[in-house]
mmCIF file with all atom_site columns, C-alpha atoms in Angstrom:
data_model
loop_
_atom_site.group_PDB
_atom_site.id
_atom_site.type_symbol
_atom_site.label_atom_id
_atom_site.label_alt_id
_atom_site.label_comp_id
_atom_site.label_asym_id
_atom_site.label_entity_id
_atom_site.label_seq_id
_atom_site.pdbx_PDB_ins_code
_atom_site.Cartn_x
_atom_site.Cartn_y
_atom_site.Cartn_z
_atom_site.occupancy
_atom_site.B_iso_or_equiv
_atom_site.pdbx_formal_charge
_atom_site.auth_seq_id
_atom_site.auth_comp_id
_atom_site.auth_asym_id
_atom_site.auth_atom_id
_atom_site.pdbx_PDB_model_num
ATOM 1   C CA . UNK P 1 1   ? 148.854 -117.957 -134.374 1.00 92.00 ? 1   UNK P CA 1
ATOM 2   C CA . UNK P 1 2   ? 146.471 -115.710 -136.263 1.00 96.00 ? 2   UNK P CA 1
ATOM 3   C CA . UNK P 1 3   ? 142.681 -116.145 -136.222 1.00 97.00 ? 3   UNK P CA 1
ATOM 4   C CA . UNK P 1 4   ? 142.379 -118.003 -139.550 1.00 97.00 ? 4   UNK P CA 1
ATOM 5   C CA . UNK P 1 5   ? 145.223 -120.373 -138.651 1.00 97.00 ? 5   UNK P CA 1
ATOM 6   C CA . UNK P 1 6   ? 143.689 -121.116 -135.246 1.00 98.00 ? 6   UNK P CA 1
ATOM 7   C CA . UNK P 1 7   ? 140.302 -121.885 -136.822 1.00 98.00 ? 7   UNK P CA 1
ATOM 8   C CA . UNK P 1 8   ? 141.755 -124.057 -139.593 1.00 97.00 ? 8   UNK P CA 1
ATOM 9   C CA . UNK P 1 9   ? 143.973 -125.964 -137.137 1.00 97.00 ? 9   UNK P CA 1
ATOM 10  C CA . UNK P 1 10  ? 141.004 -126.519 -134.823 1.00 98.00 ? 10  UNK P CA 1
ATOM 11  C CA . UNK P 1 11  ? 138.896 -127.758 -137.744 1.00 97.00 ? 11  UNK P CA 1
ATOM 12  C CA . UNK P 1 12  ? 141.645 -130.195 -138.787 1.00 96.00 ? 12  UNK P CA 1
ATOM 13  C CA . UNK P 1 13  ? 141.941 -131.596 -135.253 1.00 96.00 ? 13  UNK P CA 1
ATOM 14  C CA . UNK P 1 14  ? 138.150 -131.846 -134.909 1.00 97.00 ? 14  UNK P CA 1
ATOM 15  C CA . UNK P 1 15  ? 137.768 -133.617 -138.260 1.00 96.00 ? 15  UNK P CA 1
ATOM 16  C CA . UNK P 1 16  ? 139.486 -136.697 -136.803 1.00 94.00 ? 16  UNK P CA 1
ATOM 17  C CA . UNK P 1 17  ? 137.277 -136.847 -133.697 1.00 96.00 ? 17  UNK P CA 1
ATOM 18  C CA . UNK P 1 18  ? 133.792 -138.390 -133.895 1.00 94.00 ? 18  UNK P CA 1
ATOM 19  C CA . UNK P 1 19  ? 132.582 -136.883 -130.635 1.00 97.00 ? 19  UNK P CA 1
ATOM 20  C CA . UNK P 1 20  ? 133.196 -134.226 -128.055 1.00 98.00 ? 20  UNK P CA 1
ATOM 21  C CA . UNK P 1 21  ? 132.208 -133.351 -124.519 1.00 98.00 ? 21  UNK P CA 1
ATOM 22  C CA . UNK P 1 22  ? 129.301 -130.969 -124.045 1.00 98.00 ? 22  UNK P CA 1
ATOM 23  C CA . UNK P 1 23  ? 129.115 -129.168 -120.696 1.00 98.00 ? 23  UNK P CA 1
ATOM 24  C CA . UNK P 1 24  ? 125.783 -127.708 -119.639 1.00 98.00 ? 24  UNK P CA 1
ATOM 25  C CA . UNK P 1 25  ? 124.160 -126.516 -116.419 1.00 98.00 ? 25  UNK P CA 1
ATOM 26  C CA . UNK P 1 26  ? 121.490 -128.701 -114.804 1.00 95.00 ? 26  UNK P CA 1
ATOM 27  C CA . UNK P 1 27  ? 118.073 -127.135 -115.361 1.00 92.00 ? 27  UNK P CA 1
ATOM 28  C CA . UNK P 1 28  ? 116.858 -128.447 -112.004 1.00 92.00 ? 28  UNK P CA 1
ATOM 29  C CA . UNK P 1 29  ? 119.591 -127.332 -109.617 1.00 95.00 ? 29  UNK P CA 1
ATOM 30  C CA . UNK P 1 30  ? 122.287 -125.402 -111.507 1.00 94.00 ? 30  UNK P CA 1
ATOM 31  C CA . UNK P 1 31  ? 125.047 -127.979 -111.067 1.00 96.00 ? 31  UNK P CA 1
ATOM 32  C CA . UNK P 1 32  ? 127.409 -128.831 -113.954 1.00 97.00 ? 32  UNK P CA 1
ATOM 33  C CA . UNK P 1 33  ? 126.539 -131.671 -116.330 1.00 98.00 ? 33  UNK P CA 1
ATOM 34  C CA . UNK P 1 34  ? 128.694 -133.208 -119.078 1.00 98.00 ? 34  UNK P CA 1
ATOM 35  C CA . UNK P 1 35  ? 127.897 -135.634 -121.867 1.00 97.00 ? 35  UNK P CA 1
ATOM 36  C CA . UNK P 1 36  ? 129.441 -137.031 -125.043 1.00 97.00 ? 36  UNK P CA 1
ATOM 37  C CA . UNK P 1 37  ? 127.884 -135.985 -128.365 1.00 97.00 ? 37  UNK P CA 1
ATOM 38  C CA . UNK P 1 38  ? 128.694 -136.591 -132.022 1.00 96.00 ? 38  UNK P CA 1
ATOM 39  C CA . UNK P 1 39  ? 129.478 -133.266 -133.679 1.00 97.00 ? 39  UNK P CA 1
ATOM 40  C CA . UNK P 1 40  ? 130.843 -131.268 -136.591 1.00 97.00 ? 40  UNK P CA 1
ATOM 41  C CA . UNK P 1 41  ? 133.063 -128.194 -136.145 1.00 98.00 ? 41  UNK P CA 1
ATOM 42  C CA . UNK P 1 42  ? 132.389 -125.704 -138.921 1.00 97.00 ? 42  UNK P CA 1
ATOM 43  C CA . UNK P 1 43  ? 135.216 -123.505 -140.304 1.00 96.00 ? 43  UNK P CA 1
ATOM 44  C CA . UNK P 1 44  ? 133.438 -120.550 -138.643 1.00 96.00 ? 44  UNK P CA 1
ATOM 45  C CA . UNK P 1 45  ? 133.983 -122.044 -135.175 1.00 98.00 ? 45  UNK P CA 1
ATOM 46  C CA . UNK P 1 46  ? 130.336 -123.089 -134.828 1.00 98.00 ? 46  UNK P CA 1
ATOM 47  C CA . UNK P 1 47  ? 129.633 -126.600 -133.564 1.00 98.00 ? 47  UNK P CA 1
ATOM 48  C CA . UNK P 1 48  ? 126.734 -128.661 -134.936 1.00 98.00 ? 48  UNK P CA 1
ATOM 49  C CA . UNK P 1 49  ? 125.295 -131.559 -132.951 1.00 97.00 ? 49  UNK P CA 1
ATOM 50  C CA . UNK P 1 50  ? 121.992 -133.279 -132.442 1.00 95.00 ? 50  UNK P CA 1
ATOM 51  C CA . UNK P 1 51  ? 119.812 -134.590 -129.681 1.00 94.00 ? 51  UNK P CA 1
ATOM 52  C CA . UNK P 1 52  ? 116.191 -135.323 -129.005 1.00 89.00 ? 52  UNK P CA 1
ATOM 53  C CA . UNK P 1 53  ? 113.936 -133.769 -126.386 1.00 87.00 ? 53  UNK P CA 1
ATOM 54  C CA . UNK P 1 54  ? 114.451 -136.371 -123.638 1.00 90.00 ? 54  UNK P CA 1
ATOM 55  C CA . UNK P 1 55  ? 118.146 -136.175 -122.617 1.00 93.00 ? 55  UNK P CA 1
ATOM 56  C CA . UNK P 1 56  ? 119.240 -134.113 -119.643 1.00 95.00 ? 56  UNK P CA 1
ATOM 57  C CA . UNK P 1 57  ? 121.517 -131.910 -121.774 1.00 96.00 ? 57  UNK P CA 1
ATOM 58  C CA . UNK P 1 58  ? 118.589 -130.880 -124.015 1.00 95.00 ? 58  UNK P CA 1
ATOM 59  C CA . UNK P 1 59  ? 116.549 -129.780 -121.009 1.00 95.00 ? 59  UNK P CA 1
ATOM 60  C CA . UNK P 1 60  ? 119.605 -128.014 -119.623 1.00 97.00 ? 60  UNK P CA 1
ATOM 61  C CA . UNK P 1 61  ? 120.200 -126.035 -122.831 1.00 97.00 ? 61  UNK P CA 1
ATOM 62  C CA . UNK P 1 62  ? 116.541 -124.981 -122.923 1.00 95.00 ? 62  UNK P CA 1
ATOM 63  C CA . UNK P 1 63  ? 116.930 -123.499 -119.435 1.00 96.00 ? 63  UNK P CA 1
ATOM 64  C CA . UNK P 1 64  ? 120.499 -122.160 -119.789 1.00 97.00 ? 64  UNK P CA 1
ATOM 65  C CA . UNK P 1 65  ? 121.832 -122.062 -123.360 1.00 98.00 ? 65  UNK P CA 1
ATOM 66  C CA . UNK P 1 66  ? 125.368 -121.024 -122.353 1.00 98.00 ? 66  UNK P CA 1
ATOM 67  C CA . UNK P 1 67  ? 127.567 -124.108 -122.828 1.00 98.00 ? 67  UNK P CA 1
ATOM 68  C CA . UNK P 1 68  ? 131.149 -125.227 -123.188 1.00 98.00 ? 68  UNK P CA 1
ATOM 69  C CA . UNK P 1 69  ? 132.356 -127.865 -125.644 1.00 98.00 ? 69  UNK P CA 1
ATOM 70  C CA . UNK P 1 70  ? 135.610 -129.844 -125.490 1.00 98.00 ? 70  UNK P CA 1
ATOM 71  C CA . UNK P 1 71  ? 137.212 -131.521 -128.482 1.00 98.00 ? 71  UNK P CA 1
ATOM 72  C CA . UNK P 1 72  ? 140.422 -133.446 -127.905 1.00 97.00 ? 72  UNK P CA 1
ATOM 73  C CA . UNK P 1 73  ? 142.539 -136.276 -129.233 1.00 94.00 ? 73  UNK P CA 1
ATOM 74  C CA . UNK P 1 74  ? 142.969 -138.076 -125.912 1.00 93.00 ? 74  UNK P CA 1
ATOM 75  C CA . UNK P 1 75  ? 143.661 -141.381 -127.654 1.00 91.00 ? 75  UNK P CA 1
ATOM 76  C CA . UNK P 1 76  ? 147.243 -140.193 -128.301 1.00 92.00 ? 76  UNK P CA 1
ATOM 77  C CA . UNK P 1 77  ? 148.023 -140.088 -124.580 1.00 87.00 ? 77  UNK P CA 1
ATOM 78  C CA . UNK P 1 78  ? 148.817 -143.828 -124.524 1.00 89.00 ? 78  UNK P CA 1
ATOM 79  C CA . UNK P 1 79  ? 151.581 -143.423 -127.093 1.00 91.00 ? 79  UNK P CA 1
ATOM 80  C CA . UNK P 1 80  ? 152.682 -139.779 -127.142 1.00 90.00 ? 80  UNK P CA 1
ATOM 81  C CA . UNK P 1 81  ? 151.029 -137.612 -124.538 1.00 84.00 ? 81  UNK P CA 1
ATOM 82  C CA . UNK P 1 82  ? 153.025 -134.591 -125.771 1.00 89.00 ? 82  UNK P CA 1
ATOM 83  C CA . UNK P 1 83  ? 150.778 -134.636 -128.880 1.00 92.00 ? 83  UNK P CA 1
ATOM 84  C CA . UNK P 1 84  ? 147.602 -134.120 -126.824 1.00 94.00 ? 84  UNK P CA 1
ATOM 85  C CA . UNK P 1 85  ? 145.556 -131.333 -128.469 1.00 96.00 ? 85  UNK P CA 1
ATOM 86  C CA . UNK P 1 86  ? 142.509 -129.625 -126.986 1.00 97.00 ? 86  UNK P CA 1
ATOM 87  C CA . UNK P 1 87  ? 139.909 -127.218 -128.281 1.00 98.00 ? 87  UNK P CA 1
ATOM 88  C CA . UNK P 1 88  ? 137.466 -125.530 -125.923 1.00 98.00 ? 88  UNK P CA 1
ATOM 89  C CA . UNK P 1 89  ? 134.553 -123.639 -127.424 1.00 98.00 ? 89  UNK P CA 1
ATOM 90  C CA . UNK P 1 90  ? 132.368 -121.488 -125.192 1.00 98.00 ? 90  UNK P CA 1
ATOM 91  C CA . UNK P 1 91  ? 129.138 -120.019 -126.431 1.00 98.00 ? 91  UNK P CA 1
ATOM 92  C CA . UNK P 1 92  ? 125.395 -120.262 -126.772 1.00 98.00 ? 92  UNK P CA 1
ATOM 93  C CA . UNK P 1 93  ? 123.561 -123.374 -127.961 1.00 98.00 ? 93  UNK P CA 1
ATOM 94  C CA . UNK P 1 94  ? 120.570 -122.658 -130.149 1.00 98.00 ? 94  UNK P CA 1
ATOM 95  C CA . UNK P 1 95  ? 118.051 -124.970 -131.722 1.00 97.00 ? 95  UNK P CA 1
ATOM 96  C CA . UNK P 1 96  ? 117.930 -124.876 -135.529 1.00 97.00 ? 96  UNK P CA 1
ATOM 97  C CA . UNK P 1 97  ? 114.345 -125.308 -136.635 1.00 96.00 ? 97  UNK P CA 1
ATOM 98  C CA . UNK P 1 98  ? 113.628 -127.720 -139.474 1.00 95.00 ? 98  UNK P CA 1
ATOM 99  C CA . UNK P 1 99  ? 111.678 -124.821 -141.023 1.00 96.00 ? 99  UNK P CA 1
ATOM 100 C CA . UNK P 1 100 ? 114.782 -122.607 -141.261 1.00 96.00 ? 100 UNK P CA 1
ATOM 101 C CA . UNK P 1 101 ? 116.131 -122.191 -144.775 1.00 97.00 ? 101 UNK P CA 1
ATOM 102 C CA . UNK P 1 102 ? 119.641 -123.207 -143.667 1.00 96.00 ? 102 UNK P CA 1
ATOM 103 C CA . UNK P 1 103 ? 118.574 -126.425 -141.918 1.00 97.00 ? 103 UNK P CA 1
ATOM 104 C CA . UNK P 1 104 ? 119.158 -128.827 -144.871 1.00 97.00 ? 104 UNK P CA 1
ATOM 105 C CA . UNK P 1 105 ? 122.648 -127.469 -145.497 1.00 97.00 ? 105 UNK P CA 1
ATOM 106 C CA . UNK P 1 106 ? 123.649 -127.671 -141.835 1.00 97.00 ? 106 UNK P CA 1
ATOM 107 C CA . UNK P 1 107 ? 122.286 -131.216 -141.565 1.00 96.00 ? 107 UNK P CA 1
ATOM 108 C CA . UNK P 1 108 ? 124.235 -132.139 -144.724 1.00 96.00 ? 108 UNK P CA 1
ATOM 109 C CA . UNK P 1 109 ? 127.440 -130.792 -143.143 1.00 96.00 ? 109 UNK P CA 1
ATOM 110 C CA . UNK P 1 110 ? 126.833 -132.936 -140.074 1.00 96.00 ? 110 UNK P CA 1
ATOM 111 C CA . UNK P 1 111 ? 126.077 -135.960 -142.294 1.00 95.00 ? 111 UNK P CA 1
ATOM 112 C CA . UNK P 1 112 ? 129.331 -135.493 -144.190 1.00 95.00 ? 112 UNK P CA 1
ATOM 113 C CA . UNK P 1 113 ? 131.201 -135.851 -140.893 1.00 94.00 ? 113 UNK P CA 1
ATOM 114 C CA . UNK P 1 114 ? 128.956 -138.531 -139.366 1.00 93.00 ? 114 UNK P CA 1
ATOM 115 C CA . UNK P 1 115 ? 126.077 -140.239 -141.106 1.00 92.00 ? 115 UNK P CA 1
ATOM 116 C CA . UNK P 1 116 ? 124.804 -141.714 -137.839 1.00 92.00 ? 116 UNK P CA 1
ATOM 117 C CA . UNK P 1 117 ? 124.833 -138.281 -136.167 1.00 92.00 ? 117 UNK P CA 1
ATOM 118 C CA . UNK P 1 118 ? 122.755 -136.842 -139.014 1.00 91.00 ? 118 UNK P CA 1
ATOM 119 C CA . UNK P 1 119 ? 120.203 -139.666 -138.889 1.00 88.00 ? 119 UNK P CA 1
ATOM 120 C CA . UNK P 1 120 ? 119.884 -139.253 -135.125 1.00 87.00 ? 120 UNK P CA 1
ATOM 121 C CA . UNK P 1 121 ? 119.661 -135.464 -135.452 1.00 91.00 ? 121 UNK P CA 1
ATOM 122 C CA . UNK P 1 122 ? 117.084 -135.402 -138.247 1.00 87.00 ? 122 UNK P CA 1
ATOM 123 C CA . UNK P 1 123 ? 114.728 -137.459 -136.088 1.00 90.00 ? 123 UNK P CA 1
ATOM 124 C CA . UNK P 1 124 ? 115.385 -135.097 -133.175 1.00 93.00 ? 124 UNK P CA 1
ATOM 125 C CA . UNK P 1 125 ? 116.796 -131.590 -132.782 1.00 96.00 ? 125 UNK P CA 1
ATOM 126 C CA . UNK P 1 126 ? 119.723 -129.912 -134.550 1.00 97.00 ? 126 UNK P CA 1
ATOM 127 C CA . UNK P 1 127 ? 121.725 -127.597 -132.308 1.00 98.00 ? 127 UNK P CA 1
ATOM 128 C CA . UNK P 1 128 ? 124.246 -124.972 -133.332 1.00 98.00 ? 128 UNK P CA 1
ATOM 129 C CA . UNK P 1 129 ? 126.746 -123.748 -130.747 1.00 98.00 ? 129 UNK P CA 1
ATOM 130 C CA . UNK P 1 130 ? 127.364 -120.112 -131.636 1.00 98.00 ? 130 UNK P CA 1
ATOM 131 C CA . UNK P 1 131 ? 130.857 -119.443 -130.281 1.00 98.00 ? 131 UNK P CA 1
ATOM 132 C CA . UNK P 1 132 ? 131.825 -116.604 -127.987 1.00 98.00 ? 132 UNK P CA 1
ATOM 133 C CA . UNK P 1 133 ? 135.402 -117.889 -127.596 1.00 98.00 ? 133 UNK P CA 1
ATOM 134 C CA . UNK P 1 134 ? 137.490 -120.713 -129.051 1.00 98.00 ? 134 UNK P CA 1
ATOM 135 C CA . UNK P 1 135 ? 140.705 -121.771 -127.304 1.00 98.00 ? 135 UNK P CA 1
ATOM 136 C CA . UNK P 1 136 ? 143.192 -124.084 -129.029 1.00 98.00 ? 136 UNK P CA 1
ATOM 137 C CA . UNK P 1 137 ? 145.930 -125.740 -126.980 1.00 97.00 ? 137 UNK P CA 1
ATOM 138 C CA . UNK P 1 138 ? 148.433 -127.891 -128.867 1.00 94.00 ? 138 UNK P CA 1
ATOM 139 C CA . UNK P 1 139 ? 150.582 -130.450 -127.094 1.00 91.00 ? 139 UNK P CA 1
ATOM 140 C CA . UNK P 1 140 ? 152.904 -128.825 -124.600 1.00 85.00 ? 140 UNK P CA 1
ATOM 141 C CA . UNK P 1 141 ? 153.086 -125.498 -126.384 1.00 87.00 ? 141 UNK P CA 1
ATOM 142 C CA . UNK P 1 142 ? 152.687 -122.817 -123.715 1.00 88.00 ? 142 UNK P CA 1
ATOM 143 C CA . UNK P 1 143 ? 150.432 -120.696 -125.942 1.00 89.00 ? 143 UNK P CA 1
ATOM 144 C CA . UNK P 1 144 ? 146.684 -120.637 -125.528 1.00 95.00 ? 144 UNK P CA 1
ATOM 145 C CA . UNK P 1 145 ? 145.553 -119.686 -129.022 1.00 97.00 ? 145 UNK P CA 1
ATOM 146 C CA . UNK P 1 146 ? 142.320 -117.741 -128.568 1.00 98.00 ? 146 UNK P CA 1
ATOM 147 C CA . UNK P 1 147 ? 139.720 -116.521 -131.027 1.00 98.00 ? 147 UNK P CA 1
ATOM 148 C CA . UNK P 1 148 ? 137.143 -114.111 -129.621 1.00 98.00 ? 148 UNK P CA 1
ATOM 149 C CA . UNK P 1 149 ? 133.853 -113.827 -131.522 1.00 97.00 ? 149 UNK P CA 1
ATOM 150 C CA . UNK P 1 150 ? 131.591 -110.708 -131.622 1.00 78.00 ? 150 UNK P CA 1
#
């Protein structure tokens, strides 16, 4: 698959999933930490999600912004596990300040996907995962479709 096809396929898969798994590194001791967050995958490969200042993953990203994000359709496993699709996005999580010119547009994109995520985010912190690599794995296809950024 070519870059544009990988990104558009990933966006289509992600559009049907309300949440994904965010992997961070514990700020206190460097061990792995995972959590479920509501998100929006942009056509550029960036991931938008929100949090507030209290959760462990927010503290973790402040200390170590390098993260990994998993999007999958695991609900299909009960009926047709050969249709199990996964997207792994590795990159850097950055806080988007409410003062940034692009903030309203990014929040609107998140709201279009999930109104509840946008409400939660607007009262907290909007994060943008700037991708370094996106890997798309479809069903049992042997190919790992990779997009490298930068």
